[in-house]
Tab-separated table of C-alpha atoms (C1' of nucleotides) in Angstrom:
chain	number	residue	atom	x	y	z
A	3	UNK	CA	0.049	-0.163	0.174
A	4	UNK	CA	1.141	3.453	-1.009
A	5	UNK	CA	1.243	5.778	1.482
A	6	UNK	CA	1.813	9.559	0.348
A	7	UNK	CA	4.278	10.883	2.373
A	8	UNK	CA	5.438	14.132	1.129
A	9	UNK	CA	3.728	17.040	-0.708
A	10	UNK	CA	4.757	19.194	-3.987
A	11	UNK	CA	4.675	22.897	-3.306
A	12	UNK	CA	1.948	22.829	-5.805
A	13	UNK	CA	0.023	20.263	-3.738
A	14	UNK	CA	-0.217	22.555	-0.537
A	15	UNK	CA	-1.096	25.220	-3.262
A	16	UNK	CA	-4.193	23.948	-3.876
A	17	UNK	CA	-4.573	22.626	-0.446
A	18	UNK	CA	-4.717	26.190	0.677
A	19	UNK	CA	-6.189	27.849	-2.187
A	20	UNK	CA	-9.269	25.038	-2.172
A	21	UNK	CA	-9.706	26.004	1.451
A	22	UNK	CA	-9.453	30.140	0.745
A	23	UNK	CA	-13.292	30.221	-0.123
A	24	UNK	CA	-16.585	30.232	1.914
A	25	UNK	CA	-18.182	28.146	0.051
A	26	UNK	CA	-15.649	25.212	-0.129
A	27	UNK	CA	-14.473	25.571	3.344
A	28	UNK	CA	-18.527	25.066	3.852
A	29	UNK	CA	-18.292	21.886	1.162
A	30	UNK	CA	-15.827	20.180	3.332
A	31	UNK	CA	-17.451	21.007	6.862
A	32	UNK	CA	-20.706	19.380	5.542
A	33	UNK	CA	-19.654	16.789	3.202
A	34	UNK	CA	-17.147	15.258	6.521
A	35	UNK	CA	-20.867	15.351	8.927
A	36	UNK	CA	-22.675	14.030	6.083
A	37	UNK	CA	-22.120	12.175	2.317
A	38	UNK	CA	-24.028	14.446	-0.165
A	39	UNK	CA	-24.553	14.228	-4.128
A	40	UNK	CA	-23.487	17.413	-5.775
A	41	UNK	CA	-26.676	18.149	-6.619
A	42	UNK	CA	-27.633	17.906	-2.822
A	43	UNK	CA	-24.967	20.748	-2.359
A	44	UNK	CA	-26.083	22.715	-5.041
A	45	UNK	CA	-29.265	23.105	-3.604
A	46	UNK	CA	-27.754	24.845	-0.136
A	47	UNK	CA	-25.980	27.557	-2.151
A	48	UNK	CA	-27.090	30.525	-3.961
A	49	UNK	CA	-25.501	30.157	-7.507
A	50	UNK	CA	-25.621	27.907	-10.154
A	51	UNK	CA	-25.398	24.298	-9.816
A	52	UNK	CA	-22.384	24.675	-12.588
A	53	UNK	CA	-20.939	27.283	-10.008
A	54	UNK	CA	-21.281	24.478	-6.894
A	55	UNK	CA	-20.109	21.453	-9.190
A	56	UNK	CA	-16.756	23.774	-10.199
A	57	UNK	CA	-16.069	23.911	-6.381
A	58	UNK	CA	-15.858	20.678	-5.618
A	59	UNK	CA	-14.169	19.726	-8.530
A	60	UNK	CA	-11.372	22.620	-6.944
A	61	UNK	CA	-11.998	20.623	-3.489
A	62	UNK	CA	-11.140	17.238	-5.601
A	63	UNK	CA	-7.968	18.516	-7.333
A	64	UNK	CA	-7.136	19.455	-3.625
A	65	UNK	CA	-7.740	15.970	-2.310
A	66	UNK	CA	-10.381	17.490	0.444
A	67	UNK	CA	-12.948	15.617	-0.903
A	68	UNK	CA	-13.500	12.657	-2.134
A	69	UNK	CA	-16.232	11.735	-5.276
A	70	UNK	CA	-17.644	7.817	-4.951
A	71	UNK	CA	-20.504	7.229	-7.976
A	72	UNK	CA	-23.750	5.878	-6.774
A	73	UNK	CA	-26.001	5.437	-9.725
A	74	UNK	CA	-26.469	8.882	-11.507
A	75	UNK	CA	-25.070	11.002	-8.892
A	76	UNK	CA	-22.032	11.579	-7.186
A	77	UNK	CA	-21.273	10.832	-3.567
A	78	UNK	CA	-18.796	13.712	-2.171
A	79	UNK	CA	-17.403	12.759	1.245
A	80	UNK	CA	-15.090	14.959	2.864
A	81	UNK	CA	-11.016	13.435	3.336
A	82	UNK	CA	-9.870	14.034	6.885
A	83	UNK	CA	-6.385	12.884	5.311
A	84	UNK	CA	-5.882	15.234	3.732
A	85	UNK	CA	-6.826	18.015	6.804
A	86	UNK	CA	-4.949	16.686	9.015
A	87	UNK	CA	-2.029	16.816	6.051
A	88	UNK	CA	-2.712	20.607	6.108
A	89	UNK	CA	-2.442	20.936	10.250
A	90	UNK	CA	1.103	19.222	9.678
A	91	UNK	CA	2.222	21.732	7.787
A	92	UNK	CA	0.901	24.532	9.756
A	93	UNK	CA	2.473	22.389	12.914
A	94	UNK	CA	5.888	22.480	11.384
A	95	UNK	CA	5.664	26.315	11.098
A	96	UNK	CA	4.779	27.446	14.491
A	97	UNK	CA	7.466	24.977	15.559
A	98	UNK	CA	9.759	26.763	13.825
A	99	UNK	CA	8.631	29.385	15.808
A	100	UNK	CA	9.160	27.342	19.062
A	101	UNK	CA	12.814	26.609	18.121
A	102	UNK	CA	13.553	30.581	17.326
A	103	UNK	CA	12.396	30.798	21.093
A	104	UNK	CA	14.260	28.245	22.694
A	105	UNK	CA	17.166	29.368	20.756
A	106	UNK	CA	16.747	33.402	22.131
A	107	UNK	CA	16.091	31.802	25.317
A	108	UNK	CA	19.630	29.185	25.452
A	109	UNK	CA	21.059	32.347	24.542
A	110	UNK	CA	19.788	34.177	27.388
A	111	UNK	CA	20.496	31.160	29.668
A	112	UNK	CA	24.258	31.572	28.331
A	113	UNK	CA	24.832	35.277	28.518
A	114	UNK	CA	22.785	35.842	31.821
A	115	UNK	CA	23.137	39.657	32.139
A	116	UNK	CA	22.977	40.414	35.681
B	13	UNK	CA	-6.907	44.474	25.742
B	14	UNK	CA	-8.751	43.569	23.297
B	15	UNK	CA	-7.985	39.650	21.951
B	16	UNK	CA	-9.612	39.207	18.954
B	17	UNK	CA	-11.768	35.880	19.066
B	18	UNK	CA	-12.866	34.966	16.257
B	19	UNK	CA	-12.139	35.439	12.215
B	20	UNK	CA	-14.906	36.568	9.714
B	21	UNK	CA	-15.009	34.256	6.364
B	22	UNK	CA	-13.465	37.051	5.114
B	23	UNK	CA	-10.181	37.051	7.344
B	24	UNK	CA	-10.459	33.355	6.987
B	25	UNK	CA	-10.479	33.537	3.125
B	26	UNK	CA	-6.969	36.206	3.433
B	27	UNK	CA	-5.529	33.736	5.856
B	28	UNK	CA	-5.605	30.522	3.763
B	29	UNK	CA	-5.175	33.037	0.437
B	30	UNK	CA	-1.896	33.607	1.507
B	31	UNK	CA	-0.977	30.471	2.311
B	32	UNK	CA	-1.605	29.481	-1.355
B	33	UNK	CA	1.704	30.436	-2.577
B	34	UNK	CA	5.225	28.992	-2.065
B	35	UNK	CA	6.896	32.533	-2.164
B	36	UNK	CA	4.368	33.788	0.203
B	37	UNK	CA	5.024	30.290	2.637
B	38	UNK	CA	8.713	30.943	1.985
B	39	UNK	CA	8.781	34.346	3.691
B	40	UNK	CA	6.569	33.222	6.577
B	41	UNK	CA	8.753	30.305	7.168
B	42	UNK	CA	11.822	32.630	6.997
B	43	UNK	CA	10.250	35.352	9.186
B	44	UNK	CA	9.906	33.363	11.577
B	45	UNK	CA	13.037	32.487	11.895
B	46	UNK	CA	14.755	35.566	11.831
B	47	UNK	CA	13.346	38.723	11.553
B	48	UNK	CA	13.929	40.170	8.388
B	49	UNK	CA	13.591	43.427	5.925
B	50	UNK	CA	11.631	43.378	2.809
B	51	UNK	CA	14.642	44.007	0.724
B	52	UNK	CA	16.725	41.292	2.476
B	53	UNK	CA	13.541	39.346	1.298
B	54	UNK	CA	13.681	40.772	-1.843
B	55	UNK	CA	16.787	39.149	-2.296
B	56	UNK	CA	16.343	35.698	-1.680
B	57	UNK	CA	13.621	35.635	-4.365
B	58	UNK	CA	14.171	35.201	-8.013
B	59	UNK	CA	11.953	38.033	-9.106
B	60	UNK	CA	11.365	41.801	-8.744
B	61	UNK	CA	11.819	43.985	-5.254
B	62	UNK	CA	7.840	44.762	-6.214
B	63	UNK	CA	6.753	41.561	-6.522
B	64	UNK	CA	7.814	40.280	-3.266
B	65	UNK	CA	6.878	43.929	-1.459
B	66	UNK	CA	2.883	42.621	-2.991
B	67	UNK	CA	3.471	39.120	-1.641
B	68	UNK	CA	4.367	40.912	2.030
B	69	UNK	CA	1.576	42.990	1.632
B	70	UNK	CA	-0.748	40.413	1.164
B	71	UNK	CA	0.876	38.220	4.271
B	72	UNK	CA	0.442	41.612	5.971
B	73	UNK	CA	-3.295	41.704	5.062
B	74	UNK	CA	-3.843	38.590	6.265
B	75	UNK	CA	-2.329	38.899	9.728
B	76	UNK	CA	0.417	36.679	9.212
B	77	UNK	CA	3.267	38.970	9.381
B	78	UNK	CA	4.119	41.912	10.934
B	79	UNK	CA	5.966	44.698	9.918
B	80	UNK	CA	7.475	47.336	12.241
B	81	UNK	CA	9.202	50.453	10.999
B	82	UNK	CA	13.218	50.742	12.116
B	83	UNK	CA	14.921	53.962	10.045
B	84	UNK	CA	14.171	53.635	6.561
B	85	UNK	CA	13.209	49.902	6.234
B	86	UNK	CA	10.511	47.305	7.630
B	87	UNK	CA	11.447	44.571	9.485
B	88	UNK	CA	8.983	41.587	9.306
B	89	UNK	CA	8.181	38.953	11.271
B	90	UNK	CA	6.317	36.023	10.772
B	91	UNK	CA	2.766	36.233	12.863
B	92	UNK	CA	2.448	32.644	15.216
B	93	UNK	CA	-0.713	33.451	16.772
B	94	UNK	CA	-1.906	34.056	13.001
B	95	UNK	CA	-0.749	30.376	12.274
B	96	UNK	CA	-2.300	28.981	15.890
B	97	UNK	CA	-5.426	30.704	14.740
B	98	UNK	CA	-5.287	28.824	11.171
B	99	UNK	CA	-4.310	25.750	12.724
B	100	UNK	CA	-7.756	25.847	15.231
B	101	UNK	CA	-9.843	25.915	12.214
B	102	UNK	CA	-8.388	23.255	10.939
B	103	UNK	CA	-8.701	21.534	14.480
B	104	UNK	CA	-12.387	22.099	13.996
B	105	UNK	CA	-12.735	19.830	10.987
B	106	UNK	CA	-11.164	17.630	12.139
B	107	UNK	CA	-13.210	17.393	15.526
B	108	UNK	CA	-16.563	17.446	12.756
B	109	UNK	CA	-14.942	13.981	11.136
B	110	UNK	CA	-14.439	12.822	14.979
B	111	UNK	CA	-18.220	13.623	15.882
B	112	UNK	CA	-19.360	11.855	13.096
B	113	UNK	CA	-17.313	8.954	13.393
B	114	UNK	CA	-18.235	8.390	17.273
B	115	UNK	CA	-21.743	8.860	15.982
B	116	UNK	CA	-21.647	6.428	13.990
B	117	UNK	CA	-19.734	3.972	16.632
B	118	UNK	CA	-22.524	5.055	18.858
B	119	UNK	CA	-25.382	3.914	16.275
B	120	UNK	CA	-23.340	0.502	15.819
B	121	UNK	CA	-23.160	-0.040	19.406
B	122	UNK	CA	-27.058	0.287	20.199
B	123	UNK	CA	-27.907	-1.915	17.092
B	124	UNK	CA	-25.046	-4.966	17.368
B	125	UNK	CA	-25.837	-6.852	14.824
B	126	UNK	CA	-25.099	-10.420	16.300
C	25	DC	C1'	24.407	68.545	0.595
C	26	DT	C1'	24.150	64.569	-2.523
C	27	DA	C1'	23.664	60.259	-3.704
C	28	DA	C1'	22.843	55.834	-2.701
C	29	DC	C1'	19.269	53.248	-0.212
C	30	DC	C1'	14.666	51.251	0.608
C	31	DT	C1'	9.655	51.088	0.695
C	32	DG	C1'	5.452	52.536	-1.282
C	33	DC	C1'	2.277	53.160	-4.723
C	34	DA	C1'	0.267	53.910	-9.303
C	35	DA	C1'	-0.057	51.644	-14.181
C	36	DC	C1'	-0.151	48.257	-16.961
C	37	DC	C1'	-0.136	43.286	-18.528
C	38	DA	C1'	-0.919	38.266	-19.318
C	39	DA	C1'	-3.216	34.455	-16.785
C	40	DA	C1'	-6.251	32.445	-13.618
C	41	DT	C1'	-10.813	33.068	-11.227
C	42	DG	C1'	-15.507	32.316	-9.950
C	43	DG	C1'	-19.430	33.448	-11.629
C	44	DT	C1'	-23.380	32.595	-15.613
C	45	DT	C1'	-25.774	29.827	-19.375
C	46	DG	C1'	-25.826	25.862	-23.279
C	47	DT	C1'	-25.140	21.607	-24.466
C	48	DA	C1'	-24.505	16.404	-24.084
C	49	DC	C1'	-24.619	12.321	-22.489
C	50	DA	C1'	-25.784	8.697	-18.549
C	51	DA	C1'	-29.355	6.963	-15.010
C	52	DA	C1'	-33.744	6.389	-13.266
C	53	DC	C1'	-38.637	7.013	-12.726
C	54	DT	C1'	-43.755	6.047	-15.461
D	20	DA	C1'	-40.331	4.648	-25.433
D	21	DG	C1'	-40.251	8.968	-23.439
D	22	DT	C1'	-39.546	11.852	-19.838
D	23	DT	C1'	-36.715	13.614	-15.821
D	24	DT	C1'	-32.718	13.907	-12.855
D	25	DG	C1'	-27.629	14.441	-11.890
D	26	DT	C1'	-22.981	14.985	-13.612
D	27	DA	C1'	-19.460	17.291	-16.534
D	28	DC	C1'	-18.134	20.368	-19.611
D	29	DA	C1'	-17.733	24.309	-23.198
D	30	DA	C1'	-17.644	28.960	-23.883
D	31	DC	C1'	-18.229	33.166	-21.892
D	32	DC	C1'	-16.799	37.202	-19.131
D	33	DA	C1'	-16.359	40.504	-15.215
D	34	DT	C1'	-12.584	40.363	-11.492
D	35	DT	C1'	-8.260	39.231	-9.507
D	36	DT	C1'	-3.536	38.047	-8.686
D	37	DG	C1'	0.943	37.955	-9.800
D	38	DG	C1'	3.806	39.894	-11.970
D	39	DT	C1'	6.901	43.507	-14.748
D	40	DT	C1'	8.561	48.887	-14.745
D	41	DG	C1'	8.550	53.652	-13.317
D	42	DC	C1'	8.005	57.125	-10.172
D	43	DA	C1'	8.428	59.327	-5.340
D	44	DG	C1'	9.501	59.909	-1.054
D	45	DG	C1'	11.668	59.516	3.473
D	46	DT	C1'	15.658	57.447	5.796
D	47	DT	C1'	21.178	56.596	5.789
D	48	DA	C1'	25.886	56.830	4.106
D	49	DG	C1'	30.112	60.465	1.759
DNA sequence: CTAACCTGCAACCAAATGGTTGTACAAACT
DNA sequence: AGTTTGTACAACCATTTGGTTGCAGGTTAG
């Protein structure tokens, strides 16, 4: 079983770009809770079916959402794995900052100014 | 002291949009570690000064970076608070998914099929 | 004082984004 | 069989984005 370990810059771009839209975030939220068809989703928003379909396509391209066919509809469900991937990316940034604080602290410990 | 507790949709849009670009993510990474002037940053990338300056402006607009004047330069440093805000947003999504799993589990416990 | 440096901003341009409508096709009713 | 439903995709349009160059203003260095 191949488990994807690392994300390219382009993939990270796509993930954050997909999250940078309130409608798309709402679709993720919704489909993490209940699996829905594209048309069910479309009814929830004040825009055309095609517009919602495009949003779903963007989310799918980012891997934040997965589509599975069931008869004539496509069931959309949120992908918690990708959410966690994004979380870990942010974790890495936070860690950088903590490392910096640690460095400053140890510098301070080395040269106490009293 | 006023501590901002919640983010509007537009603010969340700006945060994720700011993160959806490799150059901008690199600026955040860099300035979380070492404070740098805009021109120091500009030297690190293969694009014009103005382009880098725009990226910094986008990051600043999202609150991911803070600028403080020092003489003729503006020192840029990453804002760990905003990173954490973004983390908590993603946490909320992950929690939705866990809630769903819990619901399915308890449903299963109520009606064991054996 | 003058020159060099750092920054911000405007104008411009090509490409991408987010919306629309229309068309096509497969699946499911009646 | 014919109609409705669900989806995909293309074409089109306005706006935004990400880059450029050029200019103006404040700050530092010679």
